[in-house]
Amino acid sequence: MALDMNNFSTDMTKKEAVYSEKKIRIGFIGTGGIAHSHIKAYLNQPDVEIVAACDLIPGKAADFLKEYGIDAPAFESHKEMLDKVEMDAVSVCAYNRNHCVCTVDALNHGLHVLLEKPMSVTLDEAVEICRAEKKNGKIVSVGFQPRLDENMQMIKKIVQSGELGRVYYVQTGGGRRHGIPVSWSETFIENDKAGLGAVGDIGCYSLDLVMNALGNPKPLTVSGRATDFFGKTPEAYAEVGKPECAKKFSVDDFASAYIRLEGDIILDFRISWYMHMDTSGDTLILGTKGGLRIPSTECWNGTFDKPMTVYHDIAGKPVQTEIPLIESTADLWDKKIRSFLNAIITGGKAPVPTDEIIYNQAIIDGIFRSSELGREVTIEIPEI
């Protein structure tokens, strides 16, 4: 029987945005690079008012608001901002190391949170966020905008359709041949700020790509290795002219892991900021009835630019079916912000909920524990 392409037709019916009669008051915790993507999308929404911003670096939040013509107070302390300004929600765009404390403090002030990825640095921090979210009855949506891309959604649709049969093995990852991100900010490579390197920056995207498609099965064990062979060498920064970054580098630039998931699924993962290879391989999802190949990218933070392929059998003969690329119909950042706002207005579930992303964080946490111990580790997620 041929693959039924009707199973994979694109639903072009757009979900109507739900707009608030009152302006939704938004504050910013952290005004670095990613905050600019947030604010541009917020300013495209007719029912949003930016009411405050804060940043640890003196003057940075004020400059951020001024750049976008916003007359609102600026602070150096997120706690002072939360105490002094009436808000409905915040975007947490702070350093990874500060994600947990800023998010928990905002939740304890009765605010909804759009939290940039990664959710946190450690699993313990992710659990703390989830507990604060549950206690305060607010939502936290984690910043995985690729989930809203039509091609990414097609991956989940294919897997969940049953066309691949029972999935038993997944290979995912990606990365850059040369690409330690220091051209505009060096905070990515500093452990006291980022906490995580390539794994937290782009690896979390590739993990979410497949975990979401699989229905977020619980991770059980991890055998992983994280390394820093390149980041500590001046040669790694030759193209950006910043050899001094080698002395600042204190995170991972490559990692690989073998992860056992609930449902007897094996997840084979690798990610890189720097490697002597053009790609670490396409993403593969193998099932008992068919296999799906998804073309590799450097980051998985948007969409991909080549068609996917399903490999299967017809009448006992191996065939392959190309899944046409879907043309993007809207900016992913606008979708990310609008879906968060819609959830606030309707009281619905977060677009990218913490009860799913905590598995992503548990895997990341497991990779580093395993790497440090030199053996496989068991993943245990405490009760929320």
Tab-separated table of C-alpha atoms in Angstrom:
chain	number	residue	atom	x	y	z
A	1	MET	CA	0.000	0.000	0.000
A	2	ALA	CA	1.396	3.391	-0.978
A	3	LEU	CA	2.083	6.105	1.555
A	4	ASP	CA	-1.095	8.164	1.948
A	5	MET	CA	0.066	11.714	1.322
A	6	ASN	CA	-3.340	13.002	2.417
A	7	ASN	CA	-2.181	12.239	5.943
A	8	PHE	CA	0.429	14.947	5.539
A	9	SER	CA	-1.525	17.681	3.777
A	10	THR	CA	-1.048	21.148	5.204
A	11	ASP	CA	-3.851	22.637	7.223
A	12	MET	CA	-3.799	26.218	6.024
A	13	THR	CA	-6.571	27.245	8.409
A	14	LYS	CA	-4.988	29.755	10.741
A	15	LYS	CA	-5.948	29.840	14.369
A	16	GLU	CA	-7.516	33.186	15.053
A	17	ALA	CA	-5.606	35.354	17.487
A	18	VAL	CA	-7.467	36.241	20.644
A	19	TYR	CA	-6.968	39.893	21.477
A	20	SER	CA	-7.364	41.466	24.889
A	21	GLU	CA	-9.605	44.489	25.373
A	22	LYS	CA	-7.108	45.801	27.927
A	23	LYS	CA	-3.442	46.183	27.129
A	24	ILE	CA	-1.330	43.293	28.401
A	25	ARG	CA	1.479	44.881	30.398
A	26	ILE	CA	4.870	43.316	29.637
A	27	GLY	CA	8.173	43.733	31.436
A	28	PHE	CA	11.646	42.580	30.381
A	29	ILE	CA	14.160	40.847	32.623
A	30	GLY	CA	17.373	41.019	30.635
A	31	THR	CA	17.822	43.235	27.574
A	32	GLY	CA	20.577	41.478	25.653
A	33	GLY	CA	20.507	40.177	22.091
A	34	ILE	CA	17.537	37.820	22.330
A	35	ALA	CA	15.403	40.489	24.033
A	36	HIS	CA	15.426	42.456	20.776
A	37	SER	CA	13.660	39.605	18.993
A	38	HIS	CA	11.076	39.524	21.787
A	39	ILE	CA	10.353	43.235	21.821
A	40	LYS	CA	10.041	43.538	18.039
A	41	ALA	CA	7.386	40.815	18.093
A	42	TYR	CA	5.577	42.356	21.072
A	43	LEU	CA	5.432	45.702	19.282
A	44	ASN	CA	3.632	43.990	16.390
A	45	GLN	CA	0.768	43.104	18.755
A	46	PRO	CA	-2.036	45.673	19.163
A	47	ASP	CA	-2.903	44.647	22.735
A	48	VAL	CA	0.553	44.920	24.346
A	49	GLU	CA	2.176	47.673	26.357
A	50	ILE	CA	5.857	47.478	27.351
A	51	VAL	CA	5.888	48.928	30.867
A	52	ALA	CA	9.403	48.266	32.222
A	53	ALA	CA	12.768	46.632	31.665
A	54	CYS	CA	15.729	45.682	33.796
A	55	ASP	CA	19.299	44.572	33.223
A	56	LEU	CA	22.251	43.969	35.526
A	57	ILE	CA	24.483	46.173	33.384
A	58	PRO	CA	23.977	49.857	34.313
A	59	GLY	CA	22.212	51.865	31.615
A	60	LYS	CA	21.551	48.883	29.359
A	61	ALA	CA	17.811	48.584	30.057
A	62	ALA	CA	17.311	52.341	29.593
A	63	ASP	CA	19.125	52.233	26.256
A	64	PHE	CA	17.031	49.227	25.217
A	65	LEU	CA	13.739	51.030	25.870
A	66	LYS	CA	15.005	54.220	24.238
A	67	GLU	CA	16.002	52.325	21.094
A	68	TYR	CA	12.372	51.339	20.580
A	69	GLY	CA	10.896	54.695	21.582
A	70	ILE	CA	9.344	53.368	24.780
A	71	ASP	CA	8.827	55.721	27.711
A	72	ALA	CA	8.967	53.337	30.658
A	73	PRO	CA	11.099	52.908	33.794
A	74	ALA	CA	14.379	51.001	33.644
A	75	PHE	CA	16.018	49.115	36.505
A	76	GLU	CA	19.219	47.255	37.342
A	77	SER	CA	17.422	44.840	39.699
A	78	HIS	CA	14.636	42.541	38.578
A	79	LYS	CA	13.326	42.413	42.143
A	80	GLU	CA	12.993	46.191	42.269
A	81	MET	CA	11.162	46.192	38.941
A	82	LEU	CA	8.777	43.479	40.105
A	83	ASP	CA	8.072	45.375	43.334
A	84	LYS	CA	7.515	48.779	41.748
A	85	VAL	CA	5.776	48.179	38.396
A	86	GLU	CA	2.320	46.690	37.795
A	87	MET	CA	2.647	44.037	35.096
A	88	ASP	CA	0.802	41.032	33.697
A	89	ALA	CA	3.768	39.099	32.341
A	90	VAL	CA	7.497	39.217	31.740
A	91	SER	CA	9.914	37.968	29.145
A	92	VAL	CA	12.934	36.469	30.883
A	93	CYS	CA	15.898	37.047	28.576
A	94	ALA	CA	18.586	37.003	31.252
A	95	TYR	CA	21.720	34.869	31.444
A	96	ASN	CA	21.015	31.131	31.645
A	97	ARG	CA	22.379	31.103	35.190
A	98	ASN	CA	19.657	33.598	36.182
A	99	HIS	CA	16.709	31.934	34.436
A	100	CYS	CA	15.514	30.115	37.536
A	101	VAL	CA	15.665	32.925	40.102
A	102	CYS	CA	14.145	35.498	37.746
A	103	THR	CA	11.321	33.192	36.663
A	104	VAL	CA	10.474	32.045	40.187
A	105	ASP	CA	10.477	35.624	41.487
A	106	ALA	CA	8.162	36.713	38.658
A	107	LEU	CA	5.779	33.817	39.316
A	108	ASN	CA	5.731	34.645	43.020
A	109	HIS	CA	4.653	38.159	42.039
A	110	GLY	CA	1.686	36.656	40.182
A	111	LEU	CA	3.066	37.124	36.672
A	112	HIS	CA	3.051	34.891	33.616
A	113	VAL	CA	6.493	34.203	32.116
A	114	LEU	CA	7.853	33.749	28.612
A	115	LEU	CA	11.188	32.125	29.421
A	116	GLU	CA	13.927	31.968	26.845
A	117	LYS	CA	15.608	28.643	26.253
A	118	PRO	CA	17.250	26.717	27.776
A	119	MET	CA	14.705	26.418	30.564
A	120	SER	CA	17.519	26.390	33.134
A	121	VAL	CA	21.037	25.097	33.682
A	122	THR	CA	20.226	22.188	35.999
A	123	LEU	CA	17.325	19.816	36.511
A	124	ASP	CA	16.925	21.042	40.100
A	125	GLU	CA	16.349	24.552	38.785
A	126	ALA	CA	13.782	23.294	36.271
A	127	VAL	CA	11.923	21.517	39.065
A	128	GLU	CA	11.940	24.716	41.131
A	129	ILE	CA	10.408	26.640	38.215
A	130	CYS	CA	7.695	24.019	37.727
A	131	ARG	CA	6.794	24.049	41.400
A	132	ALA	CA	6.561	27.846	41.489
A	133	GLU	CA	4.391	27.779	38.372
A	134	LYS	CA	2.043	25.242	39.948
A	135	LYS	CA	1.901	27.090	43.283
A	136	ASN	CA	1.054	30.442	41.722
A	137	GLY	CA	-1.367	29.278	39.040
A	138	LYS	CA	0.421	31.167	36.261
A	139	ILE	CA	1.948	29.882	33.032
A	140	VAL	CA	5.537	29.590	31.917
A	141	SER	CA	6.109	29.098	28.197
A	142	VAL	CA	9.656	28.156	27.177
A	143	GLY	CA	11.207	29.798	24.117
A	144	PHE	CA	11.152	27.033	21.523
A	145	GLN	CA	9.664	28.917	18.556
A	146	PRO	CA	10.570	26.115	16.064
A	147	ARG	CA	7.581	24.182	17.413
A	148	LEU	CA	5.395	26.738	15.635
A	149	ASP	CA	7.000	26.199	12.221
A	150	GLU	CA	4.825	24.262	9.760
A	151	ASN	CA	7.663	21.965	8.684
A	152	MET	CA	8.584	21.153	12.281
A	153	GLN	CA	4.930	20.431	12.995
A	154	MET	CA	4.887	18.109	9.985
A	155	ILE	CA	7.576	15.970	11.650
A	156	LYS	CA	5.310	15.374	14.619
A	157	LYS	CA	2.350	14.748	12.325
A	158	ILE	CA	4.251	12.054	10.417
A	159	VAL	CA	5.441	10.309	13.574
A	160	GLN	CA	2.062	10.490	15.301
A	161	SER	CA	0.212	9.308	12.167
A	162	GLY	CA	1.625	5.810	12.636
A	163	GLU	CA	3.144	5.678	9.146
A	164	LEU	CA	6.544	4.863	10.658
A	165	GLY	CA	5.151	2.168	12.940
A	166	ARG	CA	6.648	1.835	16.393
A	167	VAL	CA	9.639	4.166	16.691
A	168	TYR	CA	12.667	2.410	18.189
A	169	TYR	CA	15.657	4.612	17.305
A	170	VAL	CA	16.258	8.338	16.811
A	171	GLN	CA	19.420	10.120	15.752
A	172	THR	CA	19.523	13.882	16.132
A	173	GLY	CA	21.866	16.788	16.669
A	174	GLY	CA	23.685	19.077	14.321
A	175	GLY	CA	26.105	21.889	14.726
A	176	ARG	CA	28.637	24.115	13.116
A	177	ARG	CA	32.002	23.463	11.572
A	178	HIS	CA	33.217	26.833	12.924
A	179	GLY	CA	30.734	28.772	15.028
A	180	ILE	CA	31.431	29.536	18.677
A	181	PRO	CA	29.056	32.496	19.187
A	182	VAL	CA	31.260	35.386	20.303
A	183	SER	CA	30.869	37.813	17.407
A	184	TRP	CA	28.326	39.961	19.290
A	185	SER	CA	28.457	38.650	22.873
A	186	GLU	CA	31.013	36.701	24.865
A	187	THR	CA	28.570	35.702	27.613
A	188	PHE	CA	27.729	32.469	25.740
A	189	ILE	CA	31.166	31.075	26.554
A	190	GLU	CA	31.400	32.059	30.225
A	191	ASN	CA	30.286	29.446	32.725
A	192	ASP	CA	29.258	31.952	35.401
A	193	LYS	CA	26.725	33.435	32.991
A	194	ALA	CA	25.766	30.746	30.470
A	195	GLY	CA	26.321	27.611	32.534
A	196	LEU	CA	25.949	25.579	29.343
A	197	GLY	CA	27.639	25.885	25.953
A	198	ALA	CA	26.655	24.242	22.693
A	199	VAL	CA	24.252	21.884	24.459
A	200	GLY	CA	22.231	24.705	26.014
A	201	ASP	CA	22.492	27.061	23.068
A	202	ILE	CA	21.532	24.845	20.113
A	203	GLY	CA	21.437	21.287	21.454
A	204	CYS	CA	18.222	21.925	23.361
A	205	TYR	CA	16.541	22.771	20.026
A	206	SER	CA	17.450	19.463	18.414
A	207	LEU	CA	16.348	17.572	21.509
A	208	ASP	CA	12.983	19.333	21.489
A	209	LEU	CA	12.583	18.642	17.769
A	210	VAL	CA	12.487	14.882	18.321
A	211	MET	CA	11.108	14.731	21.855
A	212	ASN	CA	8.075	16.769	20.809
A	213	ALA	CA	7.546	14.590	17.724
A	214	LEU	CA	7.682	11.442	19.865
A	215	GLY	CA	5.139	12.822	22.343
A	216	ASN	CA	7.745	13.627	25.016
A	217	PRO	CA	8.547	10.167	26.386
A	218	LYS	CA	10.233	10.168	29.767
A	219	PRO	CA	14.054	9.896	29.626
A	220	LEU	CA	15.372	7.024	31.727
A	221	THR	CA	19.171	6.892	31.429
A	222	VAL	CA	21.969	8.868	29.778
A	223	SER	CA	25.519	8.024	28.838
A	224	GLY	CA	27.088	11.261	27.662
A	225	ARG	CA	30.289	13.176	27.098
A	226	ALA	CA	30.757	16.947	26.871
A	227	THR	CA	34.099	18.382	25.735
A	228	ASP	CA	35.858	21.736	25.239
A	229	PHE	CA	38.743	20.858	22.929
A	230	PHE	CA	38.306	23.836	20.590
A	231	GLY	CA	36.922	26.700	22.656
A	232	LYS	CA	40.115	27.029	24.691
A	233	THR	CA	42.304	27.501	21.598
A	234	PRO	CA	42.921	30.953	20.037
A	235	GLU	CA	42.607	29.378	16.579
A	236	ALA	CA	38.886	28.843	17.148
A	237	TYR	CA	38.341	32.611	17.022
A	238	ALA	CA	40.529	33.453	14.043
A	239	GLU	CA	37.553	34.228	11.804
A	240	VAL	CA	36.080	36.749	14.256
A	241	GLY	CA	39.410	38.199	15.376
A	242	LYS	CA	38.942	37.489	19.076
A	243	PRO	CA	41.786	35.147	20.140
A	244	GLU	CA	41.473	36.434	23.720
A	245	CYS	CA	38.198	34.501	24.038
A	246	ALA	CA	40.194	31.303	24.452
A	247	LYS	CA	41.059	32.380	28.000
A	248	LYS	CA	37.404	33.092	28.822
A	249	PHE	CA	35.972	29.858	27.447
A	250	SER	CA	34.584	27.705	30.268
A	251	VAL	CA	31.658	25.731	28.784
A	252	ASP	CA	31.196	22.854	26.326
A	253	ASP	CA	31.729	23.139	22.557
A	254	PHE	CA	30.732	19.561	21.679
A	255	ALA	CA	28.648	16.849	23.278
A	256	SER	CA	27.266	13.443	22.423
A	257	ALA	CA	24.968	11.123	24.311
A	258	TYR	CA	23.144	7.807	24.182
A	259	ILE	CA	19.756	8.193	25.860
A	260	ARG	CA	17.195	5.532	26.735
A	261	LEU	CA	13.613	6.786	26.592
A	262	GLU	CA	10.386	5.331	27.870
A	263	GLY	CA	8.799	3.049	25.284
A	264	ASP	CA	12.104	1.298	24.547
A	265	ILE	CA	13.311	4.134	22.295
A	266	ILE	CA	16.997	4.940	21.852
A	267	LEU	CA	17.986	8.565	21.279
A	268	ASP	CA	21.448	9.076	19.767
A	269	PHE	CA	22.419	12.747	20.164
A	270	ARG	CA	25.360	14.935	19.193
A	271	ILE	CA	25.795	18.711	18.992
A	272	SER	CA	28.674	21.041	18.157
A	273	TRP	CA	29.762	24.649	18.032
A	274	TYR	CA	33.049	23.650	16.390
A	275	MET	CA	34.179	20.471	14.677
A	276	HIS	CA	36.266	19.293	11.747
A	277	MET	CA	33.175	18.172	9.817
A	278	ASP	CA	30.437	19.858	7.792
A	279	THR	CA	27.640	18.031	9.626
A	280	SER	CA	27.262	15.436	12.351
A	281	GLY	CA	24.447	13.866	10.366
A	282	ASP	CA	20.789	14.234	9.462
A	283	THR	CA	18.063	13.623	11.999
A	284	LEU	CA	16.700	10.093	11.574
A	285	ILE	CA	13.555	8.641	13.105
A	286	LEU	CA	13.372	4.887	12.562
A	287	GLY	CA	10.217	2.844	13.025
A	288	THR	CA	9.062	-0.680	12.341
A	289	LYS	CA	7.151	0.383	9.190
A	290	GLY	CA	9.297	3.221	7.891
A	291	GLY	CA	12.049	5.734	8.509
A	292	LEU	CA	12.082	9.536	8.316
A	293	ARG	CA	15.137	11.554	7.280
A	294	ILE	CA	15.177	15.264	8.214
A	295	PRO	CA	17.982	17.316	6.616
A	296	SER	CA	20.547	18.582	9.109
A	297	THR	CA	20.880	22.234	10.065
A	298	GLU	CA	23.333	24.146	12.222
A	299	CYS	CA	20.901	25.127	14.944
A	300	TRP	CA	17.315	23.839	14.545
A	301	ASN	CA	16.180	27.268	15.754
A	302	GLY	CA	13.864	27.898	12.812
A	303	THR	CA	12.967	25.646	9.930
A	304	PHE	CA	14.972	23.643	7.382
A	305	ASP	CA	15.461	24.239	3.671
A	306	LYS	CA	15.404	20.765	2.099
A	307	PRO	CA	12.528	18.264	1.874
A	308	MET	CA	12.154	15.397	4.326
A	309	THR	CA	12.077	11.835	3.034
A	310	VAL	CA	10.099	8.838	4.269
A	311	TYR	CA	11.689	5.435	3.514
A	312	HIS	CA	9.242	2.526	3.463
A	313	ASP	CA	8.272	-0.609	1.528
A	314	ILE	CA	5.557	-1.190	-1.047
A	315	ALA	CA	4.809	-4.825	-1.986
A	316	GLY	CA	8.045	-5.835	-0.335
A	317	LYS	CA	10.128	-3.380	-2.371
A	318	PRO	CA	11.991	-0.424	-0.799
A	319	VAL	CA	10.711	2.976	-1.939
A	320	GLN	CA	11.016	6.521	-0.701
A	321	THR	CA	8.576	9.409	-0.604
A	322	GLU	CA	9.637	13.050	-0.498
A	323	ILE	CA	7.612	15.304	1.798
A	324	PRO	CA	7.388	18.734	0.111
A	325	LEU	CA	8.590	21.723	2.073
A	326	ILE	CA	5.858	23.973	3.392
A	327	GLU	CA	6.327	27.651	2.704
A	328	SER	CA	6.363	29.607	5.938
A	329	THR	CA	3.295	31.841	6.265
A	330	ALA	CA	4.217	33.922	9.302
A	331	ASP	CA	7.208	35.056	11.337
A	332	LEU	CA	8.041	32.501	14.035
A	333	TRP	CA	8.730	35.203	16.604
A	334	ASP	CA	5.321	36.769	16.024
A	335	LYS	CA	3.778	33.306	16.456
A	336	LYS	CA	5.789	32.715	19.613
A	337	ILE	CA	4.681	35.964	21.213
A	338	ARG	CA	1.077	35.762	20.021
A	339	SER	CA	0.597	32.204	21.242
A	340	PHE	CA	1.914	33.226	24.674
A	341	LEU	CA	-0.466	36.184	24.805
A	342	ASN	CA	-3.389	34.032	23.666
A	343	ALA	CA	-2.736	31.594	26.507
A	344	ILE	CA	-2.732	34.456	29.016
A	345	ILE	CA	-6.034	35.830	27.699
A	346	THR	CA	-7.856	32.509	27.466
A	347	GLY	CA	-6.367	30.895	30.558
A	348	GLY	CA	-5.142	28.078	28.332
A	349	LYS	CA	-2.044	25.909	28.572
A	350	ALA	CA	1.331	27.415	27.758
A	351	PRO	CA	2.276	26.945	24.068
A	352	VAL	CA	5.550	25.273	25.103
A	353	PRO	CA	4.788	23.965	28.596
A	354	THR	CA	7.266	23.247	31.338
A	355	ASP	CA	5.860	19.767	31.976
A	356	GLU	CA	7.284	18.807	28.565
A	357	ILE	CA	10.493	20.850	28.560
A	358	ILE	CA	11.528	19.488	31.947
A	359	TYR	CA	12.361	16.241	30.078
A	360	ASN	CA	14.625	18.243	27.754
A	361	GLN	CA	16.340	19.728	30.796
A	362	ALA	CA	16.619	16.326	32.476
A	363	ILE	CA	18.494	14.980	29.437
A	364	ILE	CA	20.864	17.955	29.412
A	365	ASP	CA	21.460	17.579	33.137
A	366	GLY	CA	22.094	13.870	32.636
A	367	ILE	CA	24.652	14.483	29.872
A	368	PHE	CA	26.802	16.619	32.146
A	369	ARG	CA	26.454	14.336	35.174
A	370	SER	CA	27.398	11.360	33.020
A	371	SER	CA	30.341	13.201	31.493
A	372	GLU	CA	31.654	14.179	34.912
A	373	LEU	CA	31.233	10.685	36.378
A	374	GLY	CA	32.413	8.819	33.289
A	375	ARG	CA	29.485	6.403	33.279
A	376	GLU	CA	25.798	6.038	32.480
A	377	VAL	CA	23.453	7.796	34.897
A	378	THR	CA	19.803	7.291	35.768
A	379	ILE	CA	17.395	10.187	35.290
A	380	GLU	CA	15.077	10.785	38.204
A	381	ILE	CA	12.637	13.693	38.005
A	382	PRO	CA	11.186	14.654	41.391
A	383	GLU	CA	7.449	15.039	41.940
A	384	ILE	CA	6.260	18.515	40.995
